Tab-separated table of C-alpha atoms and ligand atoms in Angstrom:
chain	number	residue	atom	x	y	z
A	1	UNK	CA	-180.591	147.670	39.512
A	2	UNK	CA	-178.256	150.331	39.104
A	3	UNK	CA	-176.255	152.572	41.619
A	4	UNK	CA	-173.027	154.680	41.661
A	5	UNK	CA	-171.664	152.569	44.321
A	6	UNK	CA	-171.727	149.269	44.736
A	7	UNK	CA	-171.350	148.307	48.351
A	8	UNK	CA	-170.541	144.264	49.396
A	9	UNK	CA	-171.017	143.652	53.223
A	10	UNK	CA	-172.792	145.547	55.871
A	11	UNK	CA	-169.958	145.582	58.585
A	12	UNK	CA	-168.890	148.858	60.119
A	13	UNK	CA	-166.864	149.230	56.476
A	14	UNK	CA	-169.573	149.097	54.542
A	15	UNK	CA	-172.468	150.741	56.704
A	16	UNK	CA	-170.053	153.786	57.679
A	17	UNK	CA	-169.029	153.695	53.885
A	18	UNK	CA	-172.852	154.167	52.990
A	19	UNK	CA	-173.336	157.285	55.818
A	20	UNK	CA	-170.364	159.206	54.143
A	21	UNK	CA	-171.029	158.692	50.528
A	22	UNK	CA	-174.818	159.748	51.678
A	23	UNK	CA	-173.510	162.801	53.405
A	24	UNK	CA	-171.421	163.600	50.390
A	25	UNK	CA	-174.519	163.412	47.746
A	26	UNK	CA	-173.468	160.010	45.688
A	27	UNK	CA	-175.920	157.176	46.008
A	28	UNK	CA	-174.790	153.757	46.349
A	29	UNK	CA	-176.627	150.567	47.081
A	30	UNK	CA	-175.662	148.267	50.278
A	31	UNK	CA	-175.941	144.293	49.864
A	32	UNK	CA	-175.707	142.032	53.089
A	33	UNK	CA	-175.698	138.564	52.912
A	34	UNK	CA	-176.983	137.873	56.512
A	35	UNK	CA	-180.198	139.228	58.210
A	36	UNK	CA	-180.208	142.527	60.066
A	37	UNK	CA	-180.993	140.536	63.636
A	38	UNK	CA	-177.368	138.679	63.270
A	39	UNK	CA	-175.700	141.677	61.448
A	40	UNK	CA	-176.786	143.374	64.825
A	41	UNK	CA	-175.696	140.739	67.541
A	42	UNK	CA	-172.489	139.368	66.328
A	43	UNK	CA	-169.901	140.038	69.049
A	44	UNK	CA	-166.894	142.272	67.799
A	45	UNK	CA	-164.192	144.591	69.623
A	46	UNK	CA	-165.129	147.528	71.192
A	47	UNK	CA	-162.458	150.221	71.488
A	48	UNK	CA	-163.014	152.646	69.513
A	49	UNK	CA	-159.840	155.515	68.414
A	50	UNK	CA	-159.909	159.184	68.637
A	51	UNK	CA	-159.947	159.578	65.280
A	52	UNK	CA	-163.082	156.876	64.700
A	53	UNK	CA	-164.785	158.666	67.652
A	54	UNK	CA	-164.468	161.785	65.162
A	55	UNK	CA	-165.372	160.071	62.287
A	56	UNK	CA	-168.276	158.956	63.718
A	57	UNK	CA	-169.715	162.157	64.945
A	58	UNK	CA	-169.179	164.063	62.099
A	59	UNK	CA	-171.311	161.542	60.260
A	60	UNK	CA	-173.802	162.290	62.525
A	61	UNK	CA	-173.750	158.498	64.048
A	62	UNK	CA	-172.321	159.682	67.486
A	63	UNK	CA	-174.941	160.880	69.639
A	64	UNK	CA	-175.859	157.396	71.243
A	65	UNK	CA	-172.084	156.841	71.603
A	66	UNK	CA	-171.260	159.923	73.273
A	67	UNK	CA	-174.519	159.312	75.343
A	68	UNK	CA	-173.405	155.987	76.543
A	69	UNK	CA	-169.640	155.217	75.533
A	70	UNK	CA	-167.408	155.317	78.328
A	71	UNK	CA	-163.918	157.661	77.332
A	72	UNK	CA	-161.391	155.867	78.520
A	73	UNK	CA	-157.719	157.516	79.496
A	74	UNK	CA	-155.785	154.675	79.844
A	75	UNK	CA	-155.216	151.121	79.906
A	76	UNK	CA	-153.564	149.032	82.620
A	77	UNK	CA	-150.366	146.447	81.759
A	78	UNK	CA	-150.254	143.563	84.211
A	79	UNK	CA	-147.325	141.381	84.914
A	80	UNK	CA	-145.727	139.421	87.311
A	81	UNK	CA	-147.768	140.317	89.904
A	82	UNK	CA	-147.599	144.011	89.150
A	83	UNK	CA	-149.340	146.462	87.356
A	84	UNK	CA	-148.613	149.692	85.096
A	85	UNK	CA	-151.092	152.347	84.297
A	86	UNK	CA	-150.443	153.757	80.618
A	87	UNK	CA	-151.844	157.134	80.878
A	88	UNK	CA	-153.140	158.302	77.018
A	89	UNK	CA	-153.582	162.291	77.671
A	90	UNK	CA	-150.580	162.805	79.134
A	91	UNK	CA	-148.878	161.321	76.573
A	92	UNK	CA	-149.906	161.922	73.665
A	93	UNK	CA	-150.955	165.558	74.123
A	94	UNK	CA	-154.587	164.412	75.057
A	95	UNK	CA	-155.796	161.795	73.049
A	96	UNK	CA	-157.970	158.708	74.222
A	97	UNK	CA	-160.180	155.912	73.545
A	98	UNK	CA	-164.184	155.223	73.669
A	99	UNK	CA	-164.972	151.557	75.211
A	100	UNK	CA	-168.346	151.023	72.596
A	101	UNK	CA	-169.310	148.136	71.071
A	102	UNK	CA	-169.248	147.529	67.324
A	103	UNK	CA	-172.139	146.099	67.403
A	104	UNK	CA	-173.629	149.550	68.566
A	105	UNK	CA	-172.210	151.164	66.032
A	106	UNK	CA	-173.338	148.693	63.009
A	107	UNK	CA	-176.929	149.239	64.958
A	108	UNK	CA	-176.685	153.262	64.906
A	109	UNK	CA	-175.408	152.748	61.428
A	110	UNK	CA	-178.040	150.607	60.160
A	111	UNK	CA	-180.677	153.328	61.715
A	112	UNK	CA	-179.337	156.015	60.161
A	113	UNK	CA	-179.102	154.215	56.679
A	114	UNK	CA	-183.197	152.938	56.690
A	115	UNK	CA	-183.669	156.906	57.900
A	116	UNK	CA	-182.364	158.990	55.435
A	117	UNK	CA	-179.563	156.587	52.850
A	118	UNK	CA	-179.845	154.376	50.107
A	119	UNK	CA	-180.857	150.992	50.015
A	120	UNK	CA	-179.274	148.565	52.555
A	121	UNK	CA	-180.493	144.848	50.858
A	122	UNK	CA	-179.810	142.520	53.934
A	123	UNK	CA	-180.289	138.305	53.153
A	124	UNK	CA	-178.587	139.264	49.541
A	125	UNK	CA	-175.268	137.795	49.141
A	126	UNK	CA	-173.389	139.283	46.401
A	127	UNK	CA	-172.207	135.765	44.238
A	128	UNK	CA	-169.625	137.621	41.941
A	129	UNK	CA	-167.897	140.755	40.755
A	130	UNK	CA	-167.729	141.510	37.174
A	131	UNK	CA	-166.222	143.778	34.963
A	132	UNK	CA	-163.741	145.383	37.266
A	133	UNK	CA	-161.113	145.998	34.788
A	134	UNK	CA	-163.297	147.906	32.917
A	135	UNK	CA	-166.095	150.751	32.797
A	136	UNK	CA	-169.019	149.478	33.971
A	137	UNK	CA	-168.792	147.028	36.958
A	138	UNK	CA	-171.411	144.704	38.210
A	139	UNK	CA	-172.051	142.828	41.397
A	140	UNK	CA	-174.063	139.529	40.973
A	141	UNK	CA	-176.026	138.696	43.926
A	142	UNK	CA	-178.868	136.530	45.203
A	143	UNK	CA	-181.531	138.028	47.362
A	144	UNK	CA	-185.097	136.802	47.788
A	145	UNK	CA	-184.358	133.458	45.721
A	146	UNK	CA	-183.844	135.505	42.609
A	147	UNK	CA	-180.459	136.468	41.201
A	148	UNK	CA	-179.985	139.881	39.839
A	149	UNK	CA	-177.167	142.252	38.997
A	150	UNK	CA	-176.188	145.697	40.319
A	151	UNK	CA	-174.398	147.839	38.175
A	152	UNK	CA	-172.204	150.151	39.329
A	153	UNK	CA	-169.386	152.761	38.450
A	154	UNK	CA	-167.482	151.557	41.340
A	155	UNK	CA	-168.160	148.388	43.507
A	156	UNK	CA	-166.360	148.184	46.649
A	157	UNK	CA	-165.612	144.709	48.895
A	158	UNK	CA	-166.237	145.661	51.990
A	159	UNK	CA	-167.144	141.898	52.872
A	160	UNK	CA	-165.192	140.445	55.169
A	161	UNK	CA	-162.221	137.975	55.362
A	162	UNK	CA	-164.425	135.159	53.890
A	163	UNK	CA	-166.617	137.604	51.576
A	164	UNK	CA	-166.640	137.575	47.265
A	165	UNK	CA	-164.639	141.013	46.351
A	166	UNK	CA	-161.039	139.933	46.754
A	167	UNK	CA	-161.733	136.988	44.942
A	168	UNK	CA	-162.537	139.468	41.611
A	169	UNK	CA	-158.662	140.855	41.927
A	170	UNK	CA	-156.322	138.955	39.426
A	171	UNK	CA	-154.078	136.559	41.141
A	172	UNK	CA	-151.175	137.588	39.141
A	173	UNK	CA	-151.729	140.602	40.773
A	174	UNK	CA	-152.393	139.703	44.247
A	175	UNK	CA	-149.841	139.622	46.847
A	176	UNK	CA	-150.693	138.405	50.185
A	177	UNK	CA	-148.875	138.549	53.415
A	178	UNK	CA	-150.308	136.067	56.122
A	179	UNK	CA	-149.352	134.960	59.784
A	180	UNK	CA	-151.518	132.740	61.870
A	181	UNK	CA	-150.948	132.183	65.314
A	182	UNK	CA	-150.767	129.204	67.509
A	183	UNK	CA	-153.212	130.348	70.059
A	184	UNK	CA	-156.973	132.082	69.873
A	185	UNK	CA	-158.852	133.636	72.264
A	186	UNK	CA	-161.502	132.707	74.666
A	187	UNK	CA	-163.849	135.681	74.918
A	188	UNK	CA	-167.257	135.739	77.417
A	189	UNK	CA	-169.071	138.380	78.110
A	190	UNK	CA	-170.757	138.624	81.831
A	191	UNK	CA	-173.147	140.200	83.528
A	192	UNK	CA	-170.948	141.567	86.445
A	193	UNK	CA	-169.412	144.969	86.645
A	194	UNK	CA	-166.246	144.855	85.231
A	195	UNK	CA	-163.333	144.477	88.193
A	196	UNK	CA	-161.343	147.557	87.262
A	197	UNK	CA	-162.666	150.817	85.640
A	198	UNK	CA	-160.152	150.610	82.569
A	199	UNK	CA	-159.046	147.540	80.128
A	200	UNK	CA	-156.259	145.302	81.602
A	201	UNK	CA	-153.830	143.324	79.923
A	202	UNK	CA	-152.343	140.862	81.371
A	203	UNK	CA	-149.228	138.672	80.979
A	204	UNK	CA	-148.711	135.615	82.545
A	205	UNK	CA	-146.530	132.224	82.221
A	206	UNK	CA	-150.117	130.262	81.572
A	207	UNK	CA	-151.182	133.215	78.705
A	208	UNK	CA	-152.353	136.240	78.087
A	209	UNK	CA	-155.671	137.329	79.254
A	210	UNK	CA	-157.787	141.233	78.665
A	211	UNK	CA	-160.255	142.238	81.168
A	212	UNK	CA	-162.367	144.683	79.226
A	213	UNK	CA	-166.018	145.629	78.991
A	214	UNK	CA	-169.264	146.874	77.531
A	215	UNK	CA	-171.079	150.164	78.673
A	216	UNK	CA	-173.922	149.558	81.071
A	217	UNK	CA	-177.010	148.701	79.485
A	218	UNK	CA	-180.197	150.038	81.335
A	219	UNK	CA	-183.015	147.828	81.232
A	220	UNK	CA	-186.689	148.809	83.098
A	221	UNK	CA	-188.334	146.133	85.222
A	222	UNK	CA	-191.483	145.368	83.572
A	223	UNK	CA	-194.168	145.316	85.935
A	224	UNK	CA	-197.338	146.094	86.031
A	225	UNK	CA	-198.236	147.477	89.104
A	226	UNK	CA	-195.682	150.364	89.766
A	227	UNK	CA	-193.933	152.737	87.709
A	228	UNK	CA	-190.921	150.668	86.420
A	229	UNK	CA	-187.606	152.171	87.696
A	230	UNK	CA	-184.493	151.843	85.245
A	231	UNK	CA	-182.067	149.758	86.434
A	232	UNK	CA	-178.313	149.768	85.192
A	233	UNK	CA	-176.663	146.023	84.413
A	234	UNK	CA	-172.717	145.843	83.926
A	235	UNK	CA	-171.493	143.655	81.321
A	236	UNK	CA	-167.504	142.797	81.367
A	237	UNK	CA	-166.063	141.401	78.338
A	238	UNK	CA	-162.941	139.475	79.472
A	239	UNK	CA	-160.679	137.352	77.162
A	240	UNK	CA	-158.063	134.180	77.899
A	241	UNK	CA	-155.404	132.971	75.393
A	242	UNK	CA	-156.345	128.916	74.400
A	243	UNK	CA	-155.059	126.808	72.276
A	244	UNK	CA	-155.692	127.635	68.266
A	245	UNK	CA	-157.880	124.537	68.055
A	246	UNK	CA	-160.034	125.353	71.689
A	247	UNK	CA	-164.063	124.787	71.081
A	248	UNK	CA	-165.926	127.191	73.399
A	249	UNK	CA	-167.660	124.600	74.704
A	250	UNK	CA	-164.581	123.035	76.514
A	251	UNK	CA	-164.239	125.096	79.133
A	252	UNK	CA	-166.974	125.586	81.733
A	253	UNK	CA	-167.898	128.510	83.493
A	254	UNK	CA	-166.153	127.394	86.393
A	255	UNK	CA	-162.932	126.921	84.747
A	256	UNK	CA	-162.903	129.908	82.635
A	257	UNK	CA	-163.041	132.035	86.014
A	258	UNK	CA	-160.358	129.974	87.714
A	259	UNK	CA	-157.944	130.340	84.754
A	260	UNK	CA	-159.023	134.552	84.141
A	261	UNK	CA	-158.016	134.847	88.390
A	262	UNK	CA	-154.751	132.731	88.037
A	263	UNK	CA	-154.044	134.777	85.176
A	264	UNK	CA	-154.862	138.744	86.924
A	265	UNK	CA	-153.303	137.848	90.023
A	266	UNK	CA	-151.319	140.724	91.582
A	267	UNK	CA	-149.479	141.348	94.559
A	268	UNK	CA	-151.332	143.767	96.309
A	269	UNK	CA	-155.059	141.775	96.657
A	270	UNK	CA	-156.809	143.216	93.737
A	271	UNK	CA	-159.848	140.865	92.841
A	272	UNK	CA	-161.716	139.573	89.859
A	273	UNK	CA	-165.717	139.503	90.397
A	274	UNK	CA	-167.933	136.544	88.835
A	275	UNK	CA	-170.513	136.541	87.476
A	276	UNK	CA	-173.830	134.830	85.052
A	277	UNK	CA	-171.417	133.958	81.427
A	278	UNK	CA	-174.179	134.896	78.844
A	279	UNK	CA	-172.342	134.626	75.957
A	280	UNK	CA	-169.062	132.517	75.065
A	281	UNK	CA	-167.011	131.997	71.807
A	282	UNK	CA	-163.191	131.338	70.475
A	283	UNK	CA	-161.754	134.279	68.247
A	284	UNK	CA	-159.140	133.159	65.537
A	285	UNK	CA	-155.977	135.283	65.639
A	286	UNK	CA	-154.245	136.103	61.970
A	287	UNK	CA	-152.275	138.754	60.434
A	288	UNK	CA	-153.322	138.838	56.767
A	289	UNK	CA	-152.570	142.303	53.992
A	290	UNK	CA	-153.972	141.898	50.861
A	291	UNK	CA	-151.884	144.036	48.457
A	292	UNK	CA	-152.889	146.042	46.216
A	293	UNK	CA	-156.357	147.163	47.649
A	294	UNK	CA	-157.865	148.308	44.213
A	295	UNK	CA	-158.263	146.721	41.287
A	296	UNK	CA	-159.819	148.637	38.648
A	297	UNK	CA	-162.933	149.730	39.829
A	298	UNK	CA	-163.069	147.434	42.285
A	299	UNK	CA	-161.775	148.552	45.964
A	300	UNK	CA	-161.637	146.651	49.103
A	301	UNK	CA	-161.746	148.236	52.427
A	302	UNK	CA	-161.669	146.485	56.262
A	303	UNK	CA	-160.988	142.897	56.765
A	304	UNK	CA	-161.503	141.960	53.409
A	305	UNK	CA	-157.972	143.744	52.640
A	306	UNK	CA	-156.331	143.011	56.080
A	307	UNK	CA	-157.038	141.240	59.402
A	308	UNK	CA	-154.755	142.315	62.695
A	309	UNK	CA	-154.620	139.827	65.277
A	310	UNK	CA	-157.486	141.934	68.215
A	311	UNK	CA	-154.668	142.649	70.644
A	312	UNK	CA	-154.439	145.991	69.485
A	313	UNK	CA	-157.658	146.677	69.067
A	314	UNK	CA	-157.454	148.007	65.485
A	315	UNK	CA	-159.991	146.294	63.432
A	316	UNK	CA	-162.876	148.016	63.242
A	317	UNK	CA	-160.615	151.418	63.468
A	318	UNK	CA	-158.365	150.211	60.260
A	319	UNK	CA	-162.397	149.721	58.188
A	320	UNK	CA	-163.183	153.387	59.162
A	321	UNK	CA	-159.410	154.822	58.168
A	322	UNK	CA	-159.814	152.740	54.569
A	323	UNK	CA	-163.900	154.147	53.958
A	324	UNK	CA	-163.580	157.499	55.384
A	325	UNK	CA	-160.110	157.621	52.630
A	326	UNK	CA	-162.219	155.905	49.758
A	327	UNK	CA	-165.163	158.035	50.408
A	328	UNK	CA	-162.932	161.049	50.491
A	329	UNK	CA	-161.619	160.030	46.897
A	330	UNK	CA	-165.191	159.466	45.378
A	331	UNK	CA	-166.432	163.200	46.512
A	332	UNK	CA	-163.115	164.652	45.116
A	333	UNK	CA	-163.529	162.430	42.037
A	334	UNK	CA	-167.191	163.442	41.627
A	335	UNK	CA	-166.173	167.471	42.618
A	336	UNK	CA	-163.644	167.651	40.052
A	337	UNK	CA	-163.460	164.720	37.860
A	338	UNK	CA	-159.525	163.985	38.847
A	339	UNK	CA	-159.334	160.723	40.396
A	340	UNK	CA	-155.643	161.361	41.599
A	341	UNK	CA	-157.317	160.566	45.008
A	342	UNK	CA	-159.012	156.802	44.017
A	343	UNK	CA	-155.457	156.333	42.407
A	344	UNK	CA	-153.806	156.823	45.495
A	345	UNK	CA	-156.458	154.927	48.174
A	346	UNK	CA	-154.319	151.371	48.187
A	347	UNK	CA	-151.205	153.208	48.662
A	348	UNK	CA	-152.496	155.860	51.405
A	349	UNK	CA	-154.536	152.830	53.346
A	350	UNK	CA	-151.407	150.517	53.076
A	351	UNK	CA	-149.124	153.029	54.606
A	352	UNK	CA	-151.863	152.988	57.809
A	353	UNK	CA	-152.790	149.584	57.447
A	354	UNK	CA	-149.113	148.219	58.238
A	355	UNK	CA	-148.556	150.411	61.076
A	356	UNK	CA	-151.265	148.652	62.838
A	357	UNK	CA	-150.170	145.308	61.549
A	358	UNK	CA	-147.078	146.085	62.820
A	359	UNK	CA	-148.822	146.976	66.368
A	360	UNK	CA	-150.993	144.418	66.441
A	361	UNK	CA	-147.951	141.805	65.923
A	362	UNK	CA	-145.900	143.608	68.625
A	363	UNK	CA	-148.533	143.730	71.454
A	364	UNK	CA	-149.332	139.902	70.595
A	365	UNK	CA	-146.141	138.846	70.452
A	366	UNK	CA	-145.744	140.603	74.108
A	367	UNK	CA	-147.977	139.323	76.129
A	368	UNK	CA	-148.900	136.070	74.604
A	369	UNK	CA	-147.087	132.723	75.504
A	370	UNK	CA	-146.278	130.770	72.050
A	371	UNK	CA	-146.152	126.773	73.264
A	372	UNK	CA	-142.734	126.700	72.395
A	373	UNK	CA	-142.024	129.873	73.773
A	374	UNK	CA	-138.140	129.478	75.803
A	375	UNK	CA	-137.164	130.463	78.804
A	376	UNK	CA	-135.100	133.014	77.531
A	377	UNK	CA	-137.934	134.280	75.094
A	378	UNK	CA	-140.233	134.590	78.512
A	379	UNK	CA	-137.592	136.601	79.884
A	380	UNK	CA	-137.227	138.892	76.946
A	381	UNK	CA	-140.782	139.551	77.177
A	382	UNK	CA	-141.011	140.556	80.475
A	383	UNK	CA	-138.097	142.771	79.915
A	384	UNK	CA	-140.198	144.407	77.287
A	385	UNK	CA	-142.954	145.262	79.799
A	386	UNK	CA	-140.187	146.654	82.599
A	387	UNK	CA	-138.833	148.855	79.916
A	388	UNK	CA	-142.685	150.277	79.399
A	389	UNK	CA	-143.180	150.612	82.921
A	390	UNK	CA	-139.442	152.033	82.903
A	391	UNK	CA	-139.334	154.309	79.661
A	392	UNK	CA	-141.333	157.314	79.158
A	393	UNK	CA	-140.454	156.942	75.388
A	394	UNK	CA	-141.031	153.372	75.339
A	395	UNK	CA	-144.536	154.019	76.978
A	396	UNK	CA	-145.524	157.014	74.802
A	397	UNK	CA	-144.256	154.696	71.740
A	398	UNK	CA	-147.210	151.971	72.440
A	399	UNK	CA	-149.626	154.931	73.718
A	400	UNK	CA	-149.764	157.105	70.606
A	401	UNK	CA	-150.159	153.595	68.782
A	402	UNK	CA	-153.215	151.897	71.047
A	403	UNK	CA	-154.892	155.565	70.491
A	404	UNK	CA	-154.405	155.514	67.037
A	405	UNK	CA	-152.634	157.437	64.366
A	406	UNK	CA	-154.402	160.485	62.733
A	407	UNK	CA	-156.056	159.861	59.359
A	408	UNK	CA	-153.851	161.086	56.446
B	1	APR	N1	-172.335	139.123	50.053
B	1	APR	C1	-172.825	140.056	50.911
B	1	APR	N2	-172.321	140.267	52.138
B	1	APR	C2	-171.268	139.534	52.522
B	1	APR	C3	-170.695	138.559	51.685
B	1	APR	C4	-171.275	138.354	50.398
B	1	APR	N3	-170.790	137.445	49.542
B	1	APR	N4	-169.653	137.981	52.339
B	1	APR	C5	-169.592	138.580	53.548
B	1	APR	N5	-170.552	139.504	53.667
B	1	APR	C6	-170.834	140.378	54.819
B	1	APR	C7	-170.731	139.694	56.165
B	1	APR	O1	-171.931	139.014	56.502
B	1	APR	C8	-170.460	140.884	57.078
B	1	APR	O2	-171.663	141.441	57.570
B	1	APR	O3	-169.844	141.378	54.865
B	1	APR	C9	-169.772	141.895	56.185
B	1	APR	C10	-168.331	142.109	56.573
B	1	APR	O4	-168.312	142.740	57.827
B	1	APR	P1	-167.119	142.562	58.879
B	1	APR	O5	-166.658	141.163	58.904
B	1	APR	O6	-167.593	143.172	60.143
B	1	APR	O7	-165.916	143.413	58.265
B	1	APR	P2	-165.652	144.982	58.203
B	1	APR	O8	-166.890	145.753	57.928
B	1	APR	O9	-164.474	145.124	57.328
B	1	APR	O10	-165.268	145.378	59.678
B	1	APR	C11	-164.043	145.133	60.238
B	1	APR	O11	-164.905	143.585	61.794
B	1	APR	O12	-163.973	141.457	62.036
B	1	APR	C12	-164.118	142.710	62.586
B	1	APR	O13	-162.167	143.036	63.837
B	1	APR	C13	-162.817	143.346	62.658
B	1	APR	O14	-163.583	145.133	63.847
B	1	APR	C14	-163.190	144.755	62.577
B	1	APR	C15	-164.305	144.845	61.671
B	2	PHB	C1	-163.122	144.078	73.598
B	2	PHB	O1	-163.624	144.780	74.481
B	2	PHB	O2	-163.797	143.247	72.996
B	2	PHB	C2	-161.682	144.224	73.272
B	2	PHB	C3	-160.963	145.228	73.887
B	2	PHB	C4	-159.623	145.375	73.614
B	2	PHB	C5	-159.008	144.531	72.715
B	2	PHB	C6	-159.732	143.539	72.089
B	2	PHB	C7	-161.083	143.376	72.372
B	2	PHB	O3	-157.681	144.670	72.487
């Protein structure tokens, strides 16, 4: 098999990868090593930045989004007992967010590829990278119990923390910069409407905890007597700080409200709604840069160059800033045969990439409780928060950051 690009991993790096090198008239060839069912239900984020919003659309992969993504102007901060609206527009000349899940957008993605893009081989796990120092590299994969190679000018790792393609970079010329934290997140998703009409995040002396949310799904009654009327469900997403080492399966339903309406409390009677917990799972929380992001011909974009612990929400939007720059540097490489661009990609992503590290770190470390947090460091925290409630500056500071930084 033989392609121009050589994609590893069908995450929202790779499939939005795919839809821009399409859209820019070079072919490349998409290898997944799970099936398309779990590629399509694995629970991610789902904030998505002004400038992914963009992105997205201009790829023509927005109209379900805009159809059923919720904008969202603003986020609420919550602590001791109080709370603080953010306000995005107003400052940061109008910018905002869209609450829509990554899952949707792998699923629009993966539409639009079997439509009108290249091949996208899911069940084929990609075993190796070869020959990334030189001309011609090749991915060795597996796929329908046969191995076989892809050849490709370029090959790009777009597979995850875990996946092959940073394993093909030279250690010698690896440098990593790591941070694991002493706490993970309990996330659930519920089929309640969510208790406040924008994200809140919420300090507390027990832990953090993020009421967010999924856009209503609308679901007809099957019956078959009467015309079946469409009926709108609510789905909250909503999020506790555990311990690192937590198993989902430790806390019941029962608890896991309890803790979420010690944790939301406020002063003035606001109150959390329960409701049916359909889905339940612990997320890891790591800072991780993989430096350089290109080797050769090889590049790595999204969380197999970097992971950002998901306080910030920045994920998914750091994979779209790294593709929508590499794909950028293939078309002007292919329009005029300089590849000043694909020379440039690890320092132009890297510049983006640590800003939201940076972020990421700084929301974490303010409204998480480490377990040998001091009394003085809980005091310090909540001194950051009065000063964002307090500071125009400080608030526009952490507003122009949660909304995202414009692509270079
Ligand atoms: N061969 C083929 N595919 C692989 C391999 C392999 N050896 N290893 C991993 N993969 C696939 C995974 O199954 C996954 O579908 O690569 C894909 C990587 O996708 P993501 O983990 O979603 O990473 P990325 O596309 O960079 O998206 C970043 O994902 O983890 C979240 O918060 C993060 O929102 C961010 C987003
Ligand atoms: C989510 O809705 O899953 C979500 C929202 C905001 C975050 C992290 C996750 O910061």
């Amino acid at each position: 098999m033989r392609t121009t690009v050589g994609i590893i991993g069908a995450g929202p790096a790779g499939l939005l990868l795919a839809r821009l090198l399409h859209t820019a008239g070079i072919d490349s060839v998409v290898l997944e090593s799970r099936d398309r069912a779990y590629v399509e239900q694995r629970q991610r984020a789902g904030i998505l930045e002004q400038g992914t919003v963009d992105v997205l659309r201009a790829a023509g992969a927005g109209e379900r989004m805009d159809r059923e993504g919720l904008r969202h102007d603003g986020i609420e901060l919550r602590f001791a007992k109080r709370r603080h609206r953010v306000d995005f527009p107003a400052l940061t000349g109008g910018r905002s967010v869209m609450v829509y899940a990554q899952t949707e957008v792998c699923k629009d993605l993966i539409a639009l590829q079997s439509k009108e893009g290249g091949p996208l081989l899911f069940e084929a796990e990609a075993l190796a990278v070869e020959g990334a120092d030189g001309d011609r590299p090749r991915v060795r994969f597996r796929h329908e119990g046969r191995e076989d190679v892809l050849e490709c000018d370029y090959v790009v790792g777009c597979d995850g923390f875990w996946g092959v393609g940073r394993k093909a970079v030279p250690v010698s010329l690896s440098r990593v910069f790591e941070r694991t934290y002493p706490y993970a997140w309990l996330g659930i998703l519920a089929d309640v409407a969510p208790s406040h009409d924008e994200l809140v995040y919420a300090r507390h002396d027990r832990g953090f905890a993020l009421l967010s949310m999924r856009p209503p799904v609308t679901r007809h009654h099957p019956s078959e007597e009467v015309a079946s009327l469409p009926v709108e469900s609510f789905v909250s997403r909503l999020y506790l700080q555990v311990p690192a080492d937590t198993r989902a399966e430790e806390w019941s339903d029962e608890d896991i409200w309890d803790e979420l309406e010690r944790r939301f409390e406020t002063a003035d009677g606001w109150r959390l709604e329960r409701g049916p917990i359909t889905q339940k799972s612990v997320t890891p929380m790591r800072s991780y840069v993989h430096e350089p992001m290109r080797y050769g011909r090889l590049f790595l974009a999204g969380d197999a160059a970097h992971i950002v612990p998901p306080t910030g929400a920045k994920g998914l939007n750091l994979a779209v800033g790294d593709v929508v720059t590499l794909a950028r540097a293939l078309a002007h490489e292919k329009e005029t045969g300089s590849p000043e661009l694909l020379d440039a990609y690890s320092a132009t992503c890297l510049r983006r990439v640590w800003q939201a590290e940076r972020f990421s770190y700084d929301m974490t470390a303010l409204l998480h409780r480490a377990p040998d947090a001091t009394p003085f460091d809980d005091r310090l925290r909540l001194a950051r928060l009065e000063r964002i409630a307090a500071s125009r500056a400080a608030e526009t500071d952490l507003a122009e950051a949660y909304t995202g930084f414009p692509f270079e």
